Short mmCIF file of C-alpha atoms and ligand atoms in Angstrom, two decimals:
data_model
loop_
_atom_site.label_atom_id
_atom_site.label_comp_id
_atom_site.label_asym_id
_atom_site.label_seq_id
_atom_site.Cartn_x
_atom_site.Cartn_y
_atom_site.Cartn_z
CA MET A 1238 -17.40 -128.30 108.51
CA ASP A 1239 -19.33 -124.61 109.57
CA PHE A 1240 -22.65 -125.84 112.36
CA SER A 1241 -24.35 -122.56 111.87
CA PHE A 1242 -27.57 -122.24 110.89
CA THR A 1243 -27.43 -118.29 108.46
CA GLU A 1244 -30.31 -115.75 110.28
CA GLU A 1245 -32.84 -116.67 107.27
CA GLN A 1246 -32.51 -120.29 108.83
CA LYS A 1247 -32.67 -119.36 112.02
CA LYS A 1248 -35.79 -117.33 111.05
CA PHE A 1249 -37.52 -120.36 109.46
CA ARG A 1250 -36.71 -122.79 112.62
CA GLN A 1251 -38.52 -120.22 114.43
CA GLU A 1252 -41.48 -119.89 111.45
CA VAL A 1253 -42.12 -123.47 112.12
CA ARG A 1254 -41.79 -123.83 115.31
CA ASP A 1255 -44.28 -120.24 116.31
CA PHE A 1256 -46.52 -122.20 113.82
CA LEU A 1257 -46.52 -125.83 115.17
CA GLU A 1258 -47.23 -124.09 118.84
CA GLU A 1259 -49.92 -121.84 117.86
CA GLU A 1260 -51.59 -125.68 115.94
CA ILE A 1261 -51.34 -127.42 119.15
CA ARG A 1262 -52.75 -124.10 121.11
CA GLN A 1263 -56.12 -123.92 119.69
CA GLY A 1264 -56.49 -128.35 119.33
CA HIS A 1265 -56.14 -129.22 116.44
CA TRP A 1266 -54.11 -132.16 117.31
CA GLU A 1267 -51.79 -133.79 119.71
CA PRO A 1268 -47.94 -134.87 119.35
CA SER A 1269 -48.21 -138.40 118.86
CA CYS A 1270 -44.89 -140.20 118.16
CA ASP A 1271 -44.74 -142.06 114.34
CA ALA A 1272 -47.15 -139.48 112.90
CA TRP A 1273 -45.53 -139.01 110.01
CA ILE A 1274 -46.05 -142.27 108.41
CA GLN A 1275 -49.02 -143.01 111.14
CA ALA A 1276 -50.68 -139.77 111.39
CA TYR A 1277 -53.32 -138.08 108.08
CA ASN A 1278 -54.36 -134.86 109.04
CA PRO A 1279 -56.37 -133.08 106.11
CA GLU A 1280 -56.32 -130.05 107.54
CA PHE A 1281 -53.24 -129.82 108.79
CA THR A 1282 -51.96 -131.02 105.19
CA LYS A 1283 -53.63 -127.70 103.14
CA ARG A 1284 -52.47 -125.84 106.29
CA VAL A 1285 -49.00 -126.69 105.79
CA ALA A 1286 -50.01 -126.43 101.82
CA GLN A 1287 -50.83 -122.73 102.01
CA LYS A 1288 -47.34 -122.02 104.05
CA GLY A 1289 -46.21 -122.89 101.39
CA TRP A 1290 -43.84 -126.08 102.77
CA ILE A 1291 -44.60 -128.68 100.36
CA GLY A 1292 -42.26 -128.76 97.74
CA LEU A 1293 -39.79 -126.87 99.33
CA THR A 1294 -36.40 -127.80 97.12
CA TRP A 1295 -38.39 -128.72 94.35
CA PRO A 1296 -37.22 -125.80 90.79
CA LYS A 1297 -39.48 -122.19 91.34
CA GLU A 1298 -40.42 -123.41 87.74
CA TYR A 1299 -42.67 -126.06 88.41
CA ASP A 1300 -43.51 -123.72 91.08
CA GLY A 1301 -41.21 -124.80 94.28
CA GLN A 1302 -39.66 -122.44 96.69
CA GLY A 1303 -36.41 -123.55 95.01
CA ARG A 1304 -34.85 -123.43 98.63
CA SER A 1305 -31.86 -126.14 99.80
CA TYR A 1306 -32.76 -129.76 101.19
CA ILE A 1307 -30.81 -128.26 104.78
CA ASP A 1308 -34.05 -125.67 104.81
CA ARG A 1309 -36.40 -129.02 104.34
CA LEU A 1310 -33.64 -131.05 106.73
CA ILE A 1311 -34.54 -127.59 109.53
CA LEU A 1312 -38.69 -128.11 108.40
CA THR A 1313 -39.31 -131.55 108.59
CA GLU A 1314 -37.30 -131.55 111.90
CA GLU A 1315 -39.43 -128.85 113.81
CA MET A 1316 -42.78 -130.66 112.25
CA LEU A 1317 -41.59 -133.35 114.27
CA ARG A 1318 -39.64 -132.48 117.48
CA TYR A 1319 -43.75 -131.28 117.46
CA GLY A 1320 -45.02 -134.30 116.38
CA ALA A 1321 -47.32 -132.71 113.80
CA PRO A 1322 -49.65 -135.27 111.74
CA THR A 1323 -47.66 -134.59 108.17
CA ALA A 1324 -48.77 -138.63 107.40
CA CYS A 1325 -50.54 -137.59 103.92
CA HIS A 1326 -47.79 -135.44 101.84
CA TRP A 1327 -45.21 -137.19 103.92
CA PHE A 1328 -44.71 -139.47 101.04
CA ALA A 1329 -45.30 -137.34 97.85
CA ASP A 1330 -42.94 -133.99 99.08
CA ARG A 1331 -40.09 -136.68 100.31
CA GLN A 1332 -39.72 -138.57 97.05
CA VAL A 1333 -41.94 -139.23 94.61
CA GLY A 1334 -43.22 -135.41 93.67
CA GLY A 1335 -39.23 -134.75 93.41
CA SER A 1336 -39.54 -137.71 91.15
CA ILE A 1337 -42.28 -136.33 88.57
CA VAL A 1338 -39.54 -133.71 89.27
CA THR A 1339 -37.24 -135.82 87.85
CA PHE A 1340 -38.07 -137.98 85.52
CA GLY A 1341 -41.29 -137.17 85.24
CA THR A 1342 -43.78 -136.32 81.68
CA GLU A 1343 -44.69 -132.38 80.82
CA GLU A 1344 -48.25 -134.35 81.11
CA GLN A 1345 -47.63 -135.79 84.53
CA LYS A 1346 -45.80 -132.50 85.88
CA LYS A 1347 -49.02 -130.14 84.75
CA GLU A 1348 -51.44 -133.69 86.77
CA LEU A 1349 -49.41 -134.22 89.51
CA LEU A 1350 -47.68 -131.63 90.81
CA PRO A 1351 -50.15 -128.57 91.43
CA GLN A 1352 -52.33 -131.30 93.33
CA ILE A 1353 -49.24 -131.98 95.42
CA LEU A 1354 -48.16 -128.40 96.98
CA ARG A 1355 -51.60 -127.77 97.21
CA GLY A 1356 -51.54 -130.77 99.68
CA GLU A 1357 -54.26 -132.57 97.81
CA ALA A 1358 -52.93 -136.15 96.71
CA TYR A 1359 -52.05 -138.55 99.13
CA VAL A 1360 -49.72 -141.15 97.69
CA GLY A 1361 -48.68 -144.78 99.30
CA LEU A 1362 -45.79 -146.30 97.87
CA GLY A 1363 -45.73 -150.09 96.74
CA MET A 1364 -43.32 -151.77 96.32
CA SER A 1365 -42.20 -154.81 98.43
CA GLU A 1366 -44.26 -157.70 96.93
CA PRO A 1367 -44.14 -160.92 99.99
CA GLY A 1368 -42.09 -162.36 98.45
CA ALA A 1369 -39.42 -159.15 97.29
CA GLY A 1370 -38.77 -157.52 100.34
CA SER A 1371 -34.71 -156.76 99.94
CA ASP A 1372 -33.83 -158.09 96.56
CA LEU A 1373 -37.17 -155.46 95.33
CA ALA A 1374 -35.96 -156.45 91.41
CA ALA A 1375 -37.49 -159.80 92.60
CA LEU A 1376 -41.33 -158.64 91.65
CA GLN A 1377 -43.75 -160.82 89.68
CA THR A 1378 -46.51 -157.78 89.51
CA ARG A 1379 -47.19 -157.13 86.05
CA ALA A 1380 -48.17 -154.85 83.88
CA VAL A 1381 -48.66 -155.61 80.50
CA GLU A 1382 -49.20 -152.92 77.63
CA ASP A 1383 -52.85 -153.47 75.41
CA GLY A 1384 -53.64 -150.01 73.07
CA ASP A 1385 -52.92 -147.20 75.43
CA ASP A 1386 -53.46 -148.64 78.28
CA TYR A 1387 -51.76 -150.94 80.81
CA ILE A 1388 -52.82 -153.93 82.45
CA ILE A 1389 -52.17 -154.33 85.65
CA ASP A 1390 -51.99 -157.57 87.77
CA GLY A 1391 -50.42 -158.65 90.77
CA GLN A 1392 -50.02 -157.57 94.82
CA LYS A 1393 -48.05 -154.96 97.35
CA THR A 1394 -47.85 -155.36 100.87
CA TRP A 1395 -47.24 -153.18 103.73
CA THR A 1396 -47.82 -150.40 101.20
CA SER A 1397 -48.59 -147.03 103.32
CA GLY A 1398 -50.79 -145.13 103.56
CA GLY A 1399 -53.91 -147.01 104.95
CA SER A 1400 -57.22 -145.99 103.06
CA PHE A 1401 -56.09 -142.27 102.67
CA ILE A 1402 -53.77 -142.12 99.66
CA ASN A 1403 -55.67 -141.50 96.53
CA TYR A 1404 -52.37 -142.27 94.69
CA PHE A 1405 -50.19 -145.23 94.30
CA TYR A 1406 -46.99 -145.27 93.49
CA LEU A 1407 -46.04 -148.90 91.69
CA LEU A 1408 -42.68 -150.41 90.61
CA ALA A 1409 -44.11 -153.20 88.29
CA ARG A 1410 -42.71 -155.46 86.04
CA THR A 1411 -42.25 -153.89 82.26
CA ASP A 1412 -40.18 -156.83 80.19
CA PRO A 1413 -40.52 -160.40 81.56
CA GLU A 1414 -37.62 -161.43 79.53
CA ALA A 1415 -35.00 -158.40 80.75
CA LEU A 1416 -32.96 -159.16 83.81
CA LYS A 1417 -34.53 -158.40 85.93
CA HIS A 1418 -33.23 -155.33 86.86
CA ARG A 1419 -33.48 -154.53 83.39
CA GLY A 1420 -38.25 -155.30 83.21
CA ILE A 1421 -39.54 -152.39 85.78
CA SER A 1422 -41.29 -149.62 84.95
CA GLU A 1423 -42.45 -147.26 87.74
CA PHE A 1424 -45.68 -145.25 87.72
CA ILE A 1425 -47.97 -142.33 89.59
CA PHE A 1426 -52.40 -143.46 89.01
CA PRO A 1427 -55.47 -142.48 91.19
CA ALA A 1428 -56.14 -144.74 93.93
CA ASN A 1429 -59.67 -144.88 92.85
CA LEU A 1430 -59.32 -147.48 89.45
CA PRO A 1431 -61.94 -150.49 89.51
CA GLY A 1432 -60.21 -153.51 89.87
CA ILE A 1433 -58.52 -152.85 92.85
CA THR A 1434 -58.44 -153.92 96.89
CA ARG A 1435 -57.12 -153.18 99.40
CA ILE A 1436 -56.95 -154.98 102.67
CA PRO A 1437 -55.73 -153.20 105.99
CA MET A 1438 -53.29 -154.37 107.79
CA VAL A 1439 -53.73 -153.79 111.27
CA ASP A 1440 -49.22 -154.12 112.72
CA ILE A 1441 -48.11 -154.23 115.60
CA THR A 1442 -49.47 -151.76 117.31
CA GLY A 1443 -53.10 -151.47 116.80
CA THR A 1444 -52.73 -148.92 114.09
CA GLU A 1445 -54.31 -148.85 110.20
CA ALA A 1446 -51.23 -147.21 108.59
CA TRP A 1447 -49.83 -149.55 105.83
CA ASN A 1448 -52.22 -152.11 102.72
CA ASP A 1449 -52.23 -155.26 101.63
CA VAL A 1450 -52.88 -154.26 98.09
CA PHE A 1451 -53.82 -156.39 95.18
CA PHE A 1452 -54.09 -156.33 91.65
CA ASP A 1453 -57.07 -157.29 89.09
CA GLY A 1454 -56.57 -156.99 86.01
CA VAL A 1455 -56.59 -152.96 86.75
CA ARG A 1456 -56.55 -150.33 83.45
CA VAL A 1457 -53.72 -147.46 84.19
CA PRO A 1458 -53.11 -145.32 80.78
CA GLN A 1459 -49.77 -145.27 79.69
CA ARG A 1460 -49.74 -141.51 80.77
CA TYR A 1461 -48.94 -142.86 84.76
CA LEU A 1462 -45.80 -144.05 83.55
CA ILE A 1463 -42.85 -142.46 85.42
CA GLY A 1464 -40.02 -142.22 82.80
CA GLY A 1465 -38.18 -144.86 80.77
CA LYS A 1466 -40.30 -148.28 80.13
CA ASN A 1467 -37.77 -150.50 81.59
CA ARG A 1468 -35.94 -147.97 83.50
CA GLY A 1469 -37.62 -148.29 87.20
CA PHE A 1470 -35.28 -149.42 89.12
CA PHE A 1471 -32.28 -147.20 88.16
CA GLN A 1472 -34.98 -145.08 88.98
CA VAL A 1473 -36.33 -146.06 92.34
CA LEU A 1474 -32.56 -146.83 93.79
CA HIS A 1475 -32.24 -142.31 93.46
CA GLN A 1476 -36.00 -141.55 95.30
CA LEU A 1477 -34.72 -144.84 97.97
CA ASP A 1478 -32.02 -141.97 99.28
CA TYR A 1479 -34.36 -139.57 100.00
CA GLU A 1480 -37.11 -142.47 101.52
CA ARG A 1481 -33.51 -143.64 103.12
CA SER A 1482 -31.84 -140.27 104.76
CA GLY A 1483 -34.51 -137.66 106.73
CA ILE A 1484 -35.03 -136.94 110.03
CA GLU A 1485 -37.75 -139.49 110.71
CA ARG A 1486 -35.40 -142.06 110.82
CA LEU A 1487 -33.78 -140.33 114.24
CA MET A 1488 -37.13 -138.29 115.18
CA GLY A 1489 -40.69 -140.20 114.34
CA ASN A 1490 -40.02 -141.23 118.30
CA TYR A 1491 -39.06 -137.47 119.74
CA PRO A 1492 -42.60 -136.62 121.69
CA LEU A 1493 -41.09 -139.34 123.55
CA PHE A 1494 -38.29 -138.93 123.77
CA GLU A 1495 -39.33 -135.68 125.78
CA ALA A 1496 -42.09 -137.58 127.62
CA ILE A 1497 -39.40 -139.79 128.96
CA THR A 1498 -37.57 -137.12 130.00
CA GLN A 1499 -39.26 -134.97 132.15
CA PHE A 1500 -40.57 -138.07 133.54
CA SER A 1501 -38.18 -138.22 134.54
CA LYS A 1502 -37.32 -134.92 135.72
CA GLU A 1503 -40.56 -133.96 137.85
CA SER A 1504 -39.90 -138.08 139.43
CA LYS A 1505 -37.76 -139.41 142.56
CA LEU A 1506 -36.45 -140.92 139.01
CA SER A 1507 -34.46 -138.69 138.50
CA GLN A 1508 -32.09 -139.42 141.57
CA GLU A 1509 -31.20 -142.77 140.14
CA PRO A 1510 -27.55 -143.71 138.43
CA LEU A 1511 -28.95 -145.96 135.84
CA ILE A 1512 -31.44 -143.94 134.11
CA ARG A 1513 -29.80 -141.15 134.74
CA ASN A 1514 -26.48 -143.03 132.31
CA LYS A 1515 -28.93 -143.94 130.14
CA LEU A 1516 -31.03 -140.42 129.38
CA ALA A 1517 -27.09 -139.22 128.88
CA GLN A 1518 -26.26 -141.64 126.96
CA LEU A 1519 -29.85 -141.61 124.39
CA GLN A 1520 -28.84 -137.24 124.23
CA ILE A 1521 -25.30 -138.17 123.36
CA GLU A 1522 -26.06 -141.20 120.45
CA PHE A 1523 -29.08 -137.92 119.82
CA GLU A 1524 -26.93 -135.71 118.86
CA VAL A 1525 -24.79 -138.32 116.66
CA GLY A 1526 -27.55 -139.08 114.19
CA ARG A 1527 -28.76 -135.19 114.66
CA LEU A 1528 -25.65 -134.69 112.24
CA LEU A 1529 -25.67 -137.99 110.41
CA THR A 1530 -28.82 -137.14 108.25
CA TYR A 1531 -28.32 -132.77 108.71
CA ARG A 1532 -24.61 -134.30 106.38
CA VAL A 1533 -26.86 -136.12 104.35
CA ALA A 1534 -28.36 -132.61 103.19
CA VAL A 1535 -25.63 -130.86 102.55
CA VAL A 1536 -24.56 -134.14 100.37
CA MET A 1537 -27.66 -133.20 98.53
CA ASP A 1538 -27.04 -129.83 98.74
CA GLU A 1539 -24.19 -130.20 96.50
CA GLY A 1540 -26.07 -132.69 93.67
CA ARG A 1541 -24.50 -135.81 94.95
CA ALA A 1542 -26.67 -138.88 95.73
CA PRO A 1543 -26.11 -139.97 98.83
CA ASN A 1544 -26.00 -143.67 99.06
CA TRP A 1545 -24.03 -145.43 101.70
CA GLU A 1546 -23.70 -141.60 103.56
CA ALA A 1547 -28.16 -142.25 103.14
CA ALA A 1548 -27.09 -145.67 104.14
CA MET A 1549 -25.17 -145.21 107.41
CA SER A 1550 -27.70 -142.63 108.95
CA LYS A 1551 -30.64 -144.71 108.58
CA VAL A 1552 -28.95 -147.57 110.94
CA TYR A 1553 -27.17 -145.28 113.12
CA CYS A 1554 -30.92 -143.73 114.01
CA THR A 1555 -33.63 -146.47 113.84
CA ALA A 1556 -31.38 -148.60 116.22
CA PHE A 1557 -31.43 -144.84 118.25
CA GLU A 1558 -35.06 -144.89 118.12
CA GLN A 1559 -35.26 -148.82 119.83
CA LYS A 1560 -32.95 -147.98 121.99
CA LEU A 1561 -34.78 -145.24 123.06
CA ALA A 1562 -37.82 -147.09 122.96
CA ASN A 1563 -35.98 -150.18 125.06
CA ALA A 1564 -35.38 -147.74 127.21
CA ALA A 1565 -38.25 -145.86 128.00
CA MET A 1566 -39.46 -149.06 128.97
CA GLU A 1567 -36.98 -149.98 131.34
CA ILE A 1568 -37.70 -147.04 133.25
CA LEU A 1569 -41.55 -147.03 133.27
CA GLY A 1570 -41.25 -150.85 134.90
CA PRO A 1571 -44.23 -152.06 134.27
CA TYR A 1572 -46.33 -149.17 133.88
CA GLY A 1573 -44.74 -148.95 131.00
CA GLN A 1574 -46.61 -151.66 128.68
CA LEU A 1575 -49.66 -149.70 128.97
CA VAL A 1576 -51.49 -148.67 126.71
CA ALA A 1577 -53.47 -144.71 125.34
CA GLY A 1578 -56.93 -144.48 127.50
CA SER A 1579 -55.75 -147.04 129.87
CA LYS A 1580 -56.39 -145.57 133.74
CA ARG A 1581 -52.76 -145.51 135.29
CA CYS A 1582 -50.80 -144.78 131.42
CA PRO A 1583 -48.06 -142.94 131.87
CA ILE A 1584 -46.66 -140.82 129.42
CA ARG A 1585 -49.60 -140.86 127.07
CA GLY A 1586 -49.47 -144.65 125.79
CA LEU A 1587 -45.89 -144.11 124.32
CA ALA A 1588 -43.54 -145.81 125.66
CA SER A 1589 -45.92 -149.15 124.53
CA HIS A 1590 -46.21 -147.78 121.17
CA SER A 1591 -42.65 -146.97 120.01
CA TYR A 1592 -41.32 -150.40 122.27
CA LEU A 1593 -44.37 -152.08 119.35
CA GLY A 1594 -43.86 -149.99 116.13
CA SER A 1595 -39.48 -149.76 117.04
CA LYS A 1596 -39.89 -152.81 115.80
CA GLY A 1597 -40.72 -152.06 112.12
CA TYR A 1598 -38.47 -149.11 111.95
CA SER A 1599 -34.76 -150.77 111.09
CA LEU A 1600 -36.34 -153.00 108.71
CA GLN A 1601 -38.71 -150.51 106.45
CA ALA A 1602 -37.19 -147.98 103.94
CA GLY A 1603 -33.87 -151.09 103.32
CA THR A 1604 -33.31 -153.22 106.33
CA THR A 1605 -29.83 -153.02 108.76
CA GLU A 1606 -28.13 -156.03 107.38
CA VAL A 1607 -29.42 -154.33 103.68
CA LEU A 1608 -27.79 -151.29 104.90
CA LYS A 1609 -25.11 -152.03 105.99
CA ASN A 1610 -24.03 -153.38 102.39
CA VAL A 1611 -24.36 -150.67 100.12
CA LEU A 1612 -22.28 -148.73 103.56
CA ALA A 1613 -19.23 -151.83 102.23
CA SER A 1614 -19.58 -151.77 99.57
CA ARG A 1615 -20.65 -148.20 98.30
CA GLY A 1616 -18.87 -146.32 100.82
CA LEU A 1617 -16.36 -148.62 101.72
CA GLY A 1618 -15.51 -150.26 98.44
CA LEU A 1619 -15.11 -154.03 99.52
CA PRO A 1620 -16.45 -155.87 96.12
CA SER A 1621 -20.36 -156.96 96.30
C1 FAD B 2690 -43.12 -151.44 109.18
C2 FAD B 2690 -43.36 -151.22 108.60
C3 FAD B 2690 -43.76 -150.31 106.74
C4 FAD B 2690 -42.57 -150.68 105.29
N1 FAD B 2690 -43.28 -149.74 104.08
C5 FAD B 2690 -43.10 -150.22 103.23
C6 FAD B 2690 -44.16 -149.19 102.28
O1 FAD B 2690 -44.72 -147.87 102.85
N2 FAD B 2690 -43.92 -149.38 101.09
C7 FAD B 2690 -43.59 -150.94 100.42
O2 FAD B 2690 -43.25 -150.82 99.51
N3 FAD B 2690 -42.79 -151.22 102.22
C8 FAD B 2690 -42.93 -151.05 102.77
N4 FAD B 2690 -42.40 -152.41 103.84
C9 FAD B 2690 -41.95 -153.48 103.59
C10 FAD B 2690 -40.14 -152.89 103.56
O3 FAD B 2690 -39.67 -152.46 102.69
C11 FAD B 2690 -39.80 -154.16 103.94
O4 FAD B 2690 -40.49 -155.75 104.18
C12 FAD B 2690 -38.29 -154.50 103.46
O5 FAD B 2690 -37.77 -153.63 102.22
C13 FAD B 2690 -37.60 -155.93 103.95
O6 FAD B 2690 -38.15 -157.21 103.29
P1 FAD B 2690 -38.57 -158.28 103.79
O7 FAD B 2690 -40.14 -157.42 104.13
O8 FAD B 2690 -39.43 -159.56 102.48
O9 FAD B 2690 -37.40 -158.94 104.28
P2 FAD B 2690 -36.45 -160.05 103.61
O10 FAD B 2690 -36.22 -158.80 101.95
O11 FAD B 2690 -37.23 -161.54 103.69
O12 FAD B 2690 -35.54 -160.25 104.50
C14 FAD B 2690 -35.73 -160.89 106.15
C15 FAD B 2690 -34.15 -161.26 106.12
O13 FAD B 2690 -33.29 -161.45 105.58
C16 FAD B 2690 -31.72 -160.26 105.39
N5 FAD B 2690 -31.10 -160.42 104.25
C17 FAD B 2690 -31.96 -160.00 103.15
N6 FAD B 2690 -31.19 -160.21 102.50
C18 FAD B 2690 -30.36 -159.63 102.40
C19 FAD B 2690 -28.70 -159.66 102.03
N7 FAD B 2690 -28.57 -159.38 100.74
N8 FAD B 2690 -28.20 -159.46 103.23
C20 FAD B 2690 -27.98 -160.09 104.45
N9 FAD B 2690 -28.71 -159.86 105.01
C21 FAD B 2690 -30.46 -160.28 103.71
C22 FAD B 2690 -33.42 -158.76 105.55
O14 FAD B 2690 -32.09 -158.35 106.41
C23 FAD B 2690 -34.40 -159.52 106.64
O15 FAD B 2690 -33.74 -159.69 108.60
C24 FAD B 2690 -42.75 -151.50 105.45
C25 FAD B 2690 -41.65 -152.52 106.15
C26 FAD B 2690 -42.41 -152.35 107.18
C27 FAD B 2690 -41.77 -153.41 108.31
#
């Protein structure tokens, strides 16, 4: 295994770092935890788009850069290291754009891909429902053909993007008579169609990054169906590998890792054997997680679907992030509970935010238990 980067990759990493440091120097934003999923900053996304850093791996015929998944990993690793506010473009760039490239019609590609590349399409993921999470194929939202449209009725929950998104990615049942995996289709459509109601879900950290979304007789033109009718479940599996595999599962809280290490260095805590041990252990696990994410990118560059590799990486990396948050709380003691803005709050409230937020990491994008099942059956070949 060759662990080294090419000269071009090293130069690219430096270019991304220089860009992000300049952004921070100019005071455009402050590094934050969970920024890839919670920090919506349209101006930043525009500047990233102008650099050509959205759609990096898409084919050149669709105005992507045709670059490798390792290159994209370098880009995202640096964005996460600096806690950059990438949420506006993250989901479209990571998975939905790729689905349109793979399964979309030429008309969809012409309409949607340029908007994503310009950093103007903010896509939220509408997969889960109150009765369909791990068992996604149990979803009940219906899409019924009516003339040139589908009429959509139902409810999604935990839809990313809060009030920011201007496009929904939606999974809906298009054949209620078929076996449950076989009667589902994928759609992407503007979020402002009549009949859509979004209700923010205030999560445990106090943010409104997710929504309950209600669809009441929403007319969606047929041209927004992605790929084959009733092929949605099989198509979305392709997308889920991308959703699970990224380094955001390891580095979503990197600003906390840096801040708690620095805090320990600058205080007497650095002399405490238990604290030194905790930080050293975290560093070991961070390096292992990083290698797992790079392996997924290698598999993707080889053109293979990284399903068990992505499952392994997500299980390991999200457990790391939970350990990091726990360790930060233990190191800071009662002060760790203070939230950003309160007097005496250490390290900008990053510890309390991550401690609360990290509970959801082993649920979102597939729970740890379900992913271990994927690993057992697809990785180890155990009977399902
Ligand atoms: C912070 C956060 C963000 C999210 N963002 C989005 C989003 O943007 N878009 C979206 O569509 N959804 C999103 N989700 C929803 C997420 O995908 C689901 O919560 C997840 O798939 C689990 O589904 P559930 O909550 O219905 O739990 P359930 O599926 O009901 O699971 C409950 C428990 O049972 C266990 N379990 C279930 N099935 C099995 C099995 N076969 N074997 C062993 N154990 C099992 C689970 O591991 C879990 O512990 C988000 C969730 C969270 C917490």
